[in-house]
Amino acid sequence: MYRFPEGFVWGAATASYQIEGSPLADGAGESIWHRFSHTEGNTHNGETGDVACDHYRRYREDVALMKELGLKAYRFSISWPRVLPEGKGRINPKGLDFYDRLVDELLENGIEPFATIYHWDLPGALHDLGGWINPEIEHWFADYAAVLFLRLGDRVKRWITLNEPWCSAHLGYVTGHHAPGLRDQWAGLRAAHHLLLAHAAAVEVYRASGLQGQIGITVNINATHAGDDAPETLAVVRRVDTYNTRFFLEPLFKGSYPEELAQHFGRAWPKVTAGDLERIAQPMDFLGINYYTRLIFAKDPATGTVRQVKSTAPYTDMGWEVYPEGLYEVLKRVHEMAGPLPLYVTENGAAFPDRIRPDGTVSDPERTDYLRQHFIQAHRCIQDGIPLAGYFVWSLMDNFEWAFGYSKRFGVVHVDFETQKRTVKESGRFFSRVIAQNGLDAES
Ligand code: FCB
C-alpha cells in the first residue's frame, strides 16, 4: 500500500481559456488566445475556445462532478480580460462575479480553490501595448492581482502567480506556436524576464495586503537526459536544460540567471539589475511543478548532429514519453535548490485517445496506468523526505489543448463537445478511489 500523509492535497487542474467558453460574454475583453485561435493556420482545424467545455455557464455542474470525484482541491485560472477588459483600469464587475461565484461554489462543496492568476490569456489590449515585452507589464499585472486579492482573498488561500513562464515566453514569443505568435528571440528573453518581475510584483502586493494565505509560482520541468556520453550531446543537454529550466529556477532560488544565458545570447540578453534579481528571489510559500515527460538527446551516428531521440517506453498522444521516474528526479532536484519549501505537482497527466464503449462508459487504461505510476513516484518523493504537499491531475476534463485544439484529450472526465455531456472515465474512477483511500495498492 502506498499511503499518503494525512492532509495531502489531491486535486485536478484546468485553465480559463481551455474550458470556459463564452470568451467575450458579459463585457469581457479579447485575450491573445481569442485572437490567435481566430487567426487562420494557428490551431488544429482552426479550433477556438469559443465554446470549449462551456464551463462559464456549467460551472455548478462541474463543481458537482469534482465533489463526486472527491477532489480536495481544484486549481483553476482567472481570465485577466474578463476581469479587466482593457487589461488595466476599468474593472468588469460581471467578470469578477463569475470567479466569486465559482469560489463560493467550491467552498460550499468542501473543495479548496487554488487560483492561478495568469494561465496565458493576456488581454489583447495589453498586447497592443507590447504585452510581455513592455517593462510596464509588471505594474499592470500587480494591479490586476490586487483586484483579485481584494475580492477573492478572503476565501482563496492559495495563489499561483503564473503558469509555466517558459511556455509564455518561448512558445508565445520565440517559436510562435502559442499566442501571441511572435517569432523573435530578443522578444522572448524580455518576456521571460518581465514574467518573473511580474511574479515578484504580485508577491509584493500579496504581502502588503496582509492576507494570510500562500502564494507561489508554477514552472514546467522536464527530465532532460543524454542518450550517449559524447561531449556534443552533453553540451546540448546542458544548453536545453539551462534555457528551459535553470533560466527560471535559478533567479527564483539563487537570485541570479545562469551565466551561460548572457554569454550565449550576447547583445540580445536584457539588462538585468541586482534589484530585479533580489525581487525575483524573494521568498514564496510554495512552488508548483508541472511534470509530464523526459527529453532525450543523442548523437546521430550518420550525420554526427545531436538530436532528440526516443526510448522504447510508451509515448502519449502528444508524442511525450511516459517516464514516471522523471517526476521523482525533477522533484528531488527542485528540493535540493528550494530546501524546505512545500512543493505541489500542479499538473501531471496524459493525452490518450479514449474508447467509448457501447454502454457509454469510457475506457482509458493507458491514462490510469500513467497516473498510477506517477502517484507511486510521488509517494517515493514523500518517503525520501521531499516536502510534496499535493498533486493535481491535468486535467479535470477534456478541453481546448491550445494549438492542438480538441484533438488531444487529457481529462479524467470525458467531454462530448457536441452535447457537452461529461462522463467520468475509468481513470477518473481510479483517481477517485486513490483520493478516498489517500493512497493506492500496487494493483488498485
Ligand atoms: C501544460 C499547460 C496546460 C496543458 C498541459 C497539457 O503545459 O500548462 O495548460 O496544456 O500542458
Short mmCIF file of C-alpha atoms and ligand atoms in Angstrom, two decimals:
data_model
loop_
_atom_site.label_atom_id
_atom_site.label_comp_id
_atom_site.label_asym_id
_atom_site.label_seq_id
_atom_site.Cartn_x
_atom_site.Cartn_y
_atom_site.Cartn_z
CA MET A 1 0.00 0.00 0.00
CA TYR A 2 1.28 3.43 -0.92
CA ARG A 3 -0.26 5.59 1.77
CA PHE A 4 -0.02 9.39 1.56
CA PRO A 5 0.30 11.70 4.56
CA GLU A 6 -2.84 12.99 6.16
CA GLY A 7 -3.97 16.24 4.58
CA PHE A 8 -2.25 15.51 1.27
CA VAL A 9 -3.97 17.77 -1.26
CA TRP A 10 -5.43 15.72 -4.13
CA GLY A 11 -6.84 17.86 -6.88
CA ALA A 12 -7.42 18.47 -10.56
CA ALA A 13 -6.38 21.42 -12.70
CA THR A 14 -7.82 23.41 -15.60
CA ALA A 15 -7.24 26.81 -17.19
CA SER A 16 -9.71 29.54 -18.12
CA TYR A 17 -9.30 29.70 -21.89
CA GLN A 18 -9.18 25.91 -22.15
CA ILE A 19 -12.56 25.25 -20.51
CA GLU A 20 -14.72 28.32 -20.02
CA GLY A 21 -16.05 29.21 -23.47
CA SER A 22 -18.07 32.44 -23.82
CA PRO A 23 -14.79 34.39 -24.03
CA LEU A 24 -16.49 37.70 -24.78
CA ALA A 25 -19.56 37.28 -22.57
CA ASP A 26 -20.70 39.88 -20.07
CA GLY A 27 -18.30 42.58 -21.19
CA ALA A 28 -15.04 40.59 -21.27
CA GLY A 29 -12.23 41.87 -23.48
CA GLU A 30 -10.47 39.75 -26.10
CA SER A 31 -7.47 37.74 -24.97
CA ILE A 32 -4.43 36.98 -27.08
CA TRP A 33 -5.66 33.38 -27.26
CA HIS A 34 -9.02 34.52 -28.63
CA ARG A 35 -7.24 36.47 -31.33
CA PHE A 36 -4.66 33.77 -32.02
CA SER A 37 -7.15 30.92 -32.33
CA HIS A 38 -9.32 33.06 -34.61
CA THR A 39 -6.40 33.62 -36.96
CA GLU A 40 -6.16 31.03 -39.72
CA GLY A 41 -3.47 28.41 -39.52
CA ASN A 42 -2.72 28.71 -35.81
CA THR A 43 -4.72 25.86 -34.32
CA HIS A 44 -5.75 22.34 -35.31
CA ASN A 45 -8.68 22.69 -37.75
CA GLY A 46 -8.98 26.36 -36.79
CA GLU A 47 -10.49 25.36 -33.44
CA THR A 48 -11.05 28.04 -30.79
CA GLY A 49 -12.08 28.39 -27.15
CA ASP A 50 -15.42 29.97 -28.14
CA VAL A 51 -17.38 27.12 -26.55
CA ALA A 52 -14.74 24.77 -25.08
CA CYS A 53 -16.39 22.95 -22.13
CA ASP A 54 -18.95 25.73 -21.68
CA HIS A 55 -17.74 25.86 -18.10
CA TYR A 56 -18.58 29.56 -17.79
CA ARG A 57 -22.23 28.51 -17.82
CA ARG A 58 -21.94 24.97 -16.44
CA TYR A 59 -19.56 25.59 -13.54
CA ARG A 60 -22.08 24.37 -10.96
CA GLU A 61 -22.43 21.03 -12.71
CA ASP A 62 -18.63 20.83 -12.93
CA VAL A 63 -18.15 21.54 -9.25
CA ALA A 64 -20.72 18.81 -8.51
CA LEU A 65 -18.60 16.46 -10.60
CA MET A 66 -15.49 17.43 -8.62
CA LYS A 67 -17.35 16.64 -5.46
CA GLU A 68 -18.46 13.30 -6.84
CA LEU A 69 -14.81 12.50 -7.58
CA GLY A 70 -13.91 13.51 -4.03
CA LEU A 71 -11.39 16.21 -5.01
CA LYS A 72 -9.90 18.04 -2.07
CA ALA A 73 -8.79 20.98 -4.21
CA TYR A 74 -9.34 22.49 -7.62
CA ARG A 75 -6.75 24.51 -9.49
CA PHE A 76 -8.33 26.90 -11.98
CA SER A 77 -7.13 30.09 -13.63
CA ILE A 78 -8.68 33.50 -13.88
CA SER A 79 -9.11 35.20 -17.22
CA TRP A 80 -7.44 38.62 -16.98
CA PRO A 81 -9.58 40.20 -19.75
CA ARG A 82 -12.83 39.04 -18.11
CA VAL A 83 -11.87 40.98 -15.02
CA LEU A 84 -10.14 43.92 -16.76
CA PRO A 85 -11.34 44.11 -20.37
CA GLU A 86 -8.58 46.56 -21.30
CA GLY A 87 -6.07 44.79 -19.09
CA LYS A 88 -5.87 47.75 -16.73
CA GLY A 89 -8.09 50.47 -15.39
CA ARG A 90 -11.78 49.71 -15.57
CA ILE A 91 -13.00 46.59 -13.75
CA ASN A 92 -15.73 44.48 -15.35
CA PRO A 93 -17.89 43.54 -12.33
CA LYS A 94 -19.63 40.70 -14.14
CA GLY A 95 -16.34 39.04 -14.97
CA LEU A 96 -15.17 39.23 -11.40
CA ASP A 97 -18.56 37.97 -10.18
CA PHE A 98 -18.08 34.75 -12.12
CA TYR A 99 -14.97 33.84 -10.13
CA ASP A 100 -16.63 34.95 -6.93
CA ARG A 101 -19.48 32.52 -7.56
CA LEU A 102 -17.09 29.76 -8.57
CA VAL A 103 -15.07 30.15 -5.37
CA ASP A 104 -18.22 30.09 -3.24
CA GLU A 105 -19.49 27.03 -5.05
CA LEU A 106 -16.20 25.23 -4.43
CA LEU A 107 -16.11 26.11 -0.76
CA GLU A 108 -19.74 25.09 -0.27
CA ASN A 109 -18.76 21.71 -1.65
CA GLY A 110 -15.72 21.38 0.57
CA ILE A 111 -13.20 21.89 -2.26
CA GLU A 112 -10.26 24.19 -1.74
CA PRO A 113 -9.69 26.74 -4.52
CA PHE A 114 -6.13 27.13 -5.86
CA ALA A 115 -6.27 30.15 -8.17
CA THR A 116 -3.78 30.74 -10.96
CA ILE A 117 -3.64 34.44 -11.76
CA TYR A 118 -2.21 34.02 -15.25
CA HIS A 119 -2.51 30.95 -17.44
CA TRP A 120 -1.75 32.52 -20.82
CA ASP A 121 -4.82 34.58 -21.72
CA LEU A 122 -3.27 38.05 -21.75
CA PRO A 123 -5.70 40.88 -22.59
CA GLY A 124 -5.36 41.72 -26.28
CA ALA A 125 -5.39 45.41 -25.33
CA LEU A 126 -2.15 44.90 -23.39
CA HIS A 127 -0.60 43.01 -26.27
CA ASP A 128 -1.29 46.11 -28.34
CA LEU A 129 0.98 47.94 -25.90
CA GLY A 130 3.73 45.35 -26.28
CA GLY A 131 2.38 42.70 -23.90
CA TRP A 132 5.11 40.84 -22.04
CA ILE A 133 7.80 42.77 -23.88
CA ASN A 134 6.76 46.05 -22.30
CA PRO A 135 8.56 46.58 -18.95
CA GLU A 136 5.41 48.31 -17.64
CA ILE A 137 3.65 44.96 -17.54
CA GLU A 138 4.77 44.16 -14.02
CA HIS A 139 2.67 47.11 -12.82
CA TRP A 140 -0.34 46.08 -14.90
CA PHE A 141 -0.02 42.56 -13.51
CA ALA A 142 0.36 43.76 -9.92
CA ASP A 143 -2.76 45.93 -10.25
CA TYR A 144 -4.71 43.04 -11.73
CA ALA A 145 -3.54 40.73 -8.93
CA ALA A 146 -4.55 43.36 -6.35
CA VAL A 147 -8.11 43.38 -7.73
CA LEU A 148 -8.27 39.59 -7.29
CA PHE A 149 -6.77 39.61 -3.79
CA LEU A 150 -9.22 42.27 -2.68
CA ARG A 151 -12.26 40.46 -3.98
CA LEU A 152 -11.36 36.79 -3.50
CA GLY A 153 -8.50 36.85 -0.99
CA ASP A 154 -10.77 36.31 2.00
CA ARG A 155 -11.69 32.87 0.59
CA VAL A 156 -8.87 31.89 -1.79
CA LYS A 157 -5.93 30.96 0.41
CA ARG A 158 -3.55 29.67 -2.23
CA TRP A 159 -2.48 31.71 -5.22
CA ILE A 160 -0.27 30.83 -8.15
CA THR A 161 1.06 33.93 -9.89
CA LEU A 162 1.98 32.43 -13.26
CA ASN A 163 1.62 29.14 -15.05
CA GLU A 164 4.77 28.00 -16.86
CA PRO A 165 6.53 31.26 -17.74
CA TRP A 166 8.86 29.34 -20.09
CA CYS A 167 5.86 28.46 -22.28
CA SER A 168 4.53 32.03 -22.23
CA ALA A 169 7.90 33.42 -23.26
CA HIS A 170 9.29 30.74 -25.55
CA LEU A 171 6.20 29.31 -27.27
CA GLY A 172 4.47 32.71 -27.36
CA TYR A 173 7.35 34.96 -28.40
CA VAL A 174 10.10 32.77 -29.91
CA THR A 175 8.56 29.83 -31.78
CA GLY A 176 5.12 31.37 -32.33
CA HIS A 177 3.33 28.10 -31.54
CA HIS A 178 1.29 29.88 -28.88
CA ALA A 179 -0.33 33.30 -28.65
CA PRO A 180 0.67 35.99 -29.39
CA GLY A 181 2.53 34.04 -32.11
CA LEU A 182 5.72 36.09 -32.35
CA ARG A 183 8.97 34.61 -33.67
CA ASP A 184 11.60 36.73 -32.07
CA GLN A 185 14.25 35.51 -29.64
CA TRP A 186 15.00 39.05 -28.48
CA ALA A 187 11.34 39.45 -27.51
CA GLY A 188 11.25 36.05 -25.81
CA LEU A 189 14.15 36.88 -23.49
CA ARG A 190 12.48 40.11 -22.41
CA ALA A 191 9.14 38.39 -21.98
CA ALA A 192 10.77 35.84 -19.67
CA HIS A 193 12.40 38.48 -17.51
CA HIS A 194 9.23 40.56 -17.32
CA LEU A 195 7.19 37.49 -16.41
CA LEU A 196 9.50 36.86 -13.46
CA LEU A 197 9.30 40.52 -12.44
CA ALA A 198 5.50 40.36 -12.67
CA HIS A 199 5.56 37.33 -10.39
CA ALA A 200 7.69 39.30 -7.92
CA ALA A 201 5.37 42.30 -8.10
CA ALA A 202 2.32 40.15 -7.37
CA VAL A 203 4.06 38.56 -4.37
CA GLU A 204 4.86 42.06 -3.06
CA VAL A 205 1.24 43.14 -3.42
CA TYR A 206 0.07 40.00 -1.67
CA ARG A 207 2.44 40.54 1.26
CA ALA A 208 1.40 44.18 1.52
CA SER A 209 -2.28 43.18 1.57
CA GLY A 210 -1.79 41.44 4.92
CA LEU A 211 -3.82 38.44 3.71
CA GLN A 212 -2.90 35.25 5.47
CA GLY A 213 -2.82 32.78 2.59
CA GLN A 214 0.03 31.47 0.49
CA ILE A 215 1.46 32.48 -2.86
CA GLY A 216 3.82 30.75 -5.26
CA ILE A 217 4.55 30.19 -8.93
CA THR A 218 4.21 27.15 -11.23
CA VAL A 219 7.06 26.14 -13.52
CA ASN A 220 7.22 23.32 -16.06
CA ILE A 221 10.18 21.00 -15.77
CA ASN A 222 11.13 18.08 -17.97
CA ALA A 223 13.65 15.44 -17.11
CA THR A 224 16.42 16.06 -19.67
CA HIS A 225 18.84 13.24 -20.42
CA ALA A 226 21.73 12.35 -22.69
CA GLY A 227 21.36 9.14 -24.70
CA ASP A 228 25.15 8.82 -25.11
CA ASP A 229 28.19 10.37 -23.50
CA ALA A 230 29.54 12.31 -26.47
CA PRO A 231 30.68 15.77 -25.34
CA GLU A 232 28.46 17.35 -28.02
CA THR A 233 25.44 15.53 -26.59
CA LEU A 234 26.23 16.60 -23.05
CA ALA A 235 26.60 20.18 -24.27
CA VAL A 236 23.15 20.10 -25.90
CA VAL A 237 21.56 18.59 -22.80
CA ARG A 238 23.11 21.30 -20.71
CA ARG A 239 22.03 24.05 -23.08
CA VAL A 240 18.45 22.81 -23.28
CA ASP A 241 18.20 22.39 -19.52
CA THR A 242 19.73 25.82 -18.93
CA TYR A 243 17.29 27.55 -21.26
CA ASN A 244 14.17 25.57 -20.24
CA THR A 245 14.68 25.16 -16.53
CA ARG A 246 17.68 26.88 -14.92
CA PHE A 247 16.52 30.12 -16.64
CA PHE A 248 13.58 30.13 -14.18
CA LEU A 249 14.70 28.14 -11.14
CA GLU A 250 17.98 29.99 -10.59
CA PRO A 251 16.62 33.54 -10.44
CA LEU A 252 13.82 32.30 -8.18
CA PHE A 253 16.06 30.35 -5.80
CA LYS A 254 19.60 31.63 -6.26
CA GLY A 255 18.90 35.23 -7.19
CA SER A 256 20.84 35.05 -10.46
CA TYR A 257 20.42 33.93 -14.04
CA PRO A 258 22.79 31.20 -15.28
CA GLU A 259 25.93 32.89 -16.64
CA GLU A 260 25.70 30.83 -19.83
CA LEU A 261 22.49 32.58 -20.88
CA ALA A 262 24.05 36.03 -21.05
CA GLN A 263 27.07 34.54 -22.82
CA HIS A 264 25.01 32.58 -25.30
CA PHE A 265 22.61 35.40 -26.20
CA GLY A 266 25.19 38.17 -26.16
CA ARG A 267 23.74 41.52 -27.11
CA ALA A 268 20.21 40.13 -27.16
CA TRP A 269 20.35 39.42 -23.41
CA PRO A 270 18.30 42.00 -21.48
CA LYS A 271 19.78 44.40 -18.98
CA VAL A 272 19.10 42.89 -15.56
CA THR A 273 19.73 44.83 -12.38
CA ALA A 274 20.69 43.45 -8.98
CA GLY A 275 17.45 44.94 -7.68
CA ASP A 276 15.42 42.94 -10.20
CA LEU A 277 17.09 39.73 -9.12
CA GLU A 278 16.60 40.42 -5.46
CA ARG A 279 12.89 40.95 -6.02
CA ILE A 280 12.52 37.80 -8.12
CA ALA A 281 14.21 35.73 -5.43
CA GLN A 282 12.01 36.97 -2.58
CA PRO A 283 10.56 34.12 -0.54
CA MET A 284 7.42 32.38 -1.69
CA ASP A 285 5.22 29.98 0.22
CA PHE A 286 5.32 27.02 -2.15
CA LEU A 287 6.45 26.05 -5.62
CA GLY A 288 4.21 24.42 -8.22
CA ILE A 289 5.76 21.99 -10.68
CA ASN A 290 4.18 20.73 -13.88
CA TYR A 291 5.78 17.49 -14.94
CA TYR A 292 4.88 15.43 -18.00
CA THR A 293 7.85 13.81 -19.68
CA ARG A 294 11.54 13.41 -20.40
CA LEU A 295 13.60 14.73 -23.31
CA ILE A 296 16.47 12.57 -24.54
CA PHE A 297 19.22 13.80 -26.83
CA ALA A 298 21.78 11.71 -28.68
CA LYS A 299 24.26 11.97 -31.50
CA ASP A 300 23.10 10.71 -34.86
CA PRO A 301 25.86 8.29 -35.90
CA ALA A 302 25.23 9.02 -39.59
CA THR A 303 25.40 12.80 -39.52
CA GLY A 304 27.15 13.48 -36.21
CA THR A 305 24.50 16.02 -35.21
CA VAL A 306 22.78 15.85 -31.85
CA ARG A 307 19.02 15.45 -31.99
CA GLN A 308 16.10 14.43 -29.83
CA VAL A 309 15.60 10.66 -29.78
CA LYS A 310 13.01 8.24 -28.46
CA SER A 311 13.27 5.47 -25.90
CA THR A 312 11.46 2.15 -26.06
CA ALA A 313 8.95 3.28 -23.40
CA PRO A 314 5.33 4.05 -24.34
CA TYR A 315 4.59 7.52 -25.73
CA THR A 316 1.39 9.50 -25.25
CA ASP A 317 -0.82 11.01 -27.92
CA MET A 318 1.26 14.20 -27.62
CA GLY A 319 4.36 12.20 -28.55
CA TRP A 320 5.61 12.56 -24.97
CA GLU A 321 7.49 9.69 -23.38
CA VAL A 322 5.89 8.09 -20.32
CA TYR A 323 8.72 8.42 -17.81
CA PRO A 324 7.40 8.32 -14.25
CA GLU A 325 10.86 8.25 -12.62
CA GLY A 326 11.30 11.73 -14.05
CA LEU A 327 8.77 13.04 -11.55
CA TYR A 328 11.00 11.86 -8.72
CA GLU A 329 14.12 13.18 -10.40
CA VAL A 330 12.60 16.63 -11.00
CA LEU A 331 11.13 17.00 -7.52
CA LYS A 332 14.38 15.90 -5.91
CA ARG A 333 16.31 18.41 -7.96
CA VAL A 334 13.96 21.23 -7.03
CA HIS A 335 14.02 20.23 -3.38
CA GLU A 336 17.80 20.42 -3.36
CA MET A 337 17.51 24.03 -4.52
CA ALA A 338 14.43 25.11 -2.63
CA GLY A 339 15.12 23.41 0.70
CA PRO A 340 12.10 23.03 2.98
CA LEU A 341 9.73 24.92 0.65
CA PRO A 342 6.50 22.94 0.18
CA LEU A 343 6.10 21.60 -3.35
CA TYR A 344 2.94 20.82 -5.28
CA VAL A 345 2.67 18.91 -8.50
CA THR A 346 0.30 21.42 -10.09
CA GLU A 347 -0.04 19.41 -13.33
CA ASN A 348 0.66 15.86 -14.37
CA GLY A 349 -1.35 13.72 -16.75
CA ALA A 350 -1.52 12.33 -20.25
CA ALA A 351 -3.36 12.57 -23.55
CA PHE A 352 -4.54 9.25 -24.96
CA PRO A 353 -7.41 8.51 -27.30
CA ASP A 354 -10.37 7.23 -25.27
CA ARG A 355 -12.52 4.27 -26.17
CA ILE A 356 -16.22 4.81 -25.64
CA ARG A 357 -18.00 1.52 -25.12
CA PRO A 358 -21.49 0.84 -26.49
CA ASP A 359 -22.85 1.27 -22.96
CA GLY A 360 -21.35 4.79 -22.82
CA THR A 361 -18.56 4.06 -20.34
CA VAL A 362 -15.11 5.35 -21.22
CA SER A 363 -12.13 3.03 -21.18
CA ASP A 364 -8.69 4.66 -20.85
CA PRO A 365 -6.30 2.11 -19.33
CA GLU A 366 -3.18 3.93 -20.54
CA ARG A 367 -4.14 7.06 -18.60
CA THR A 368 -4.93 5.05 -15.47
CA ASP A 369 -1.58 3.37 -15.76
CA TYR A 370 0.20 6.70 -16.31
CA LEU A 371 -1.42 8.16 -13.20
CA ARG A 372 -0.74 5.08 -11.09
CA GLN A 373 2.95 5.11 -11.94
CA HIS A 374 3.30 8.82 -11.25
CA PHE A 375 1.45 8.51 -7.93
CA ILE A 376 3.93 5.84 -6.92
CA GLN A 377 6.81 8.20 -7.74
CA ALA A 378 5.10 10.99 -5.79
CA HIS A 379 4.88 8.61 -2.86
CA ARG A 380 8.56 7.78 -3.24
CA CYS A 381 9.35 11.50 -3.01
CA ILE A 382 7.47 11.79 0.27
CA GLN A 383 9.19 8.67 1.65
CA ASP A 384 12.52 10.33 0.87
CA GLY A 385 11.63 13.47 2.76
CA ILE A 386 10.75 15.73 -0.17
CA PRO A 387 8.05 18.11 1.12
CA LEU A 388 5.44 17.29 -1.51
CA ALA A 389 2.14 18.67 -0.22
CA GLY A 390 -0.25 17.93 -3.06
CA TYR A 391 -0.85 16.64 -6.54
CA PHE A 392 -3.18 17.99 -9.26
CA VAL A 393 -4.02 15.85 -12.24
CA TRP A 394 -4.10 17.57 -15.62
CA SER A 395 -6.87 17.72 -16.38
CA LEU A 396 -10.24 17.54 -14.71
CA MET A 397 -11.88 17.22 -18.12
CA ASP A 398 -11.01 17.10 -21.82
CA ASN A 399 -10.55 20.62 -23.11
CA PHE A 400 -9.05 23.00 -25.65
CA GLU A 401 -5.43 21.88 -25.85
CA TRP A 402 -4.04 25.17 -27.23
CA ALA A 403 -2.64 24.79 -30.77
CA PHE A 404 -3.86 21.16 -30.79
CA GLY A 405 -7.45 22.29 -30.38
CA TYR A 406 -9.76 19.46 -29.30
CA SER A 407 -7.62 16.73 -30.83
CA LYS A 408 -5.85 15.81 -27.57
CA ARG A 409 -7.81 14.55 -24.59
CA PHE A 410 -6.21 14.94 -21.17
CA GLY A 411 -9.28 14.69 -18.93
CA VAL A 412 -10.13 12.14 -16.27
CA VAL A 413 -13.64 13.20 -17.26
CA HIS A 414 -14.66 12.77 -20.89
CA VAL A 415 -16.41 15.67 -22.62
CA ASP A 416 -18.58 15.15 -25.67
CA PHE A 417 -18.05 18.51 -27.36
CA GLU A 418 -21.26 18.15 -29.40
CA THR A 419 -23.56 17.71 -26.43
CA GLN A 420 -21.33 18.90 -23.54
CA LYS A 421 -22.07 15.65 -21.76
CA ARG A 422 -19.49 14.79 -19.12
CA THR A 423 -18.63 11.16 -18.38
CA VAL A 424 -16.17 10.13 -15.71
CA LYS A 425 -13.53 7.94 -17.38
CA GLU A 426 -12.17 4.80 -15.78
CA SER A 427 -9.06 6.82 -14.88
CA GLY A 428 -11.35 9.26 -13.07
CA ARG A 429 -12.87 6.39 -11.08
CA PHE A 430 -9.38 5.16 -10.28
CA PHE A 431 -8.30 8.64 -9.17
CA SER A 432 -11.40 8.92 -7.04
CA ARG A 433 -10.54 5.66 -5.22
CA VAL A 434 -6.99 6.86 -4.64
CA ILE A 435 -8.31 10.06 -3.08
CA ALA A 436 -10.83 8.19 -0.93
CA GLN A 437 -8.13 5.84 0.40
CA ASN A 438 -5.47 8.56 0.40
CA GLY A 439 -3.23 6.06 -1.31
CA LEU A 440 -3.13 3.06 -3.59
CA ASP A 441 -2.26 -0.61 -3.58
CA ALA A 442 0.20 -1.91 -6.10
CA GLU A 443 -2.76 -3.41 -8.00
CA SER A 444 -5.57 -0.90 -7.38
C1 FCB B 1 0.78 22.47 -19.86
C2 FCB B 1 -0.22 23.60 -19.73
C3 FCB B 1 -1.64 23.12 -19.68
C4 FCB B 1 -1.89 21.97 -20.63
C5 FCB B 1 -0.86 20.88 -20.44
C6 FCB B 1 -1.06 19.68 -21.30
O1 FCB B 1 1.96 22.97 -20.45
O2 FCB B 1 0.04 24.34 -18.57
O3 FCB B 1 -2.47 24.23 -19.94
O4 FCB B 1 -1.95 22.42 -21.92
O5 FCB B 1 0.42 21.41 -20.66
#
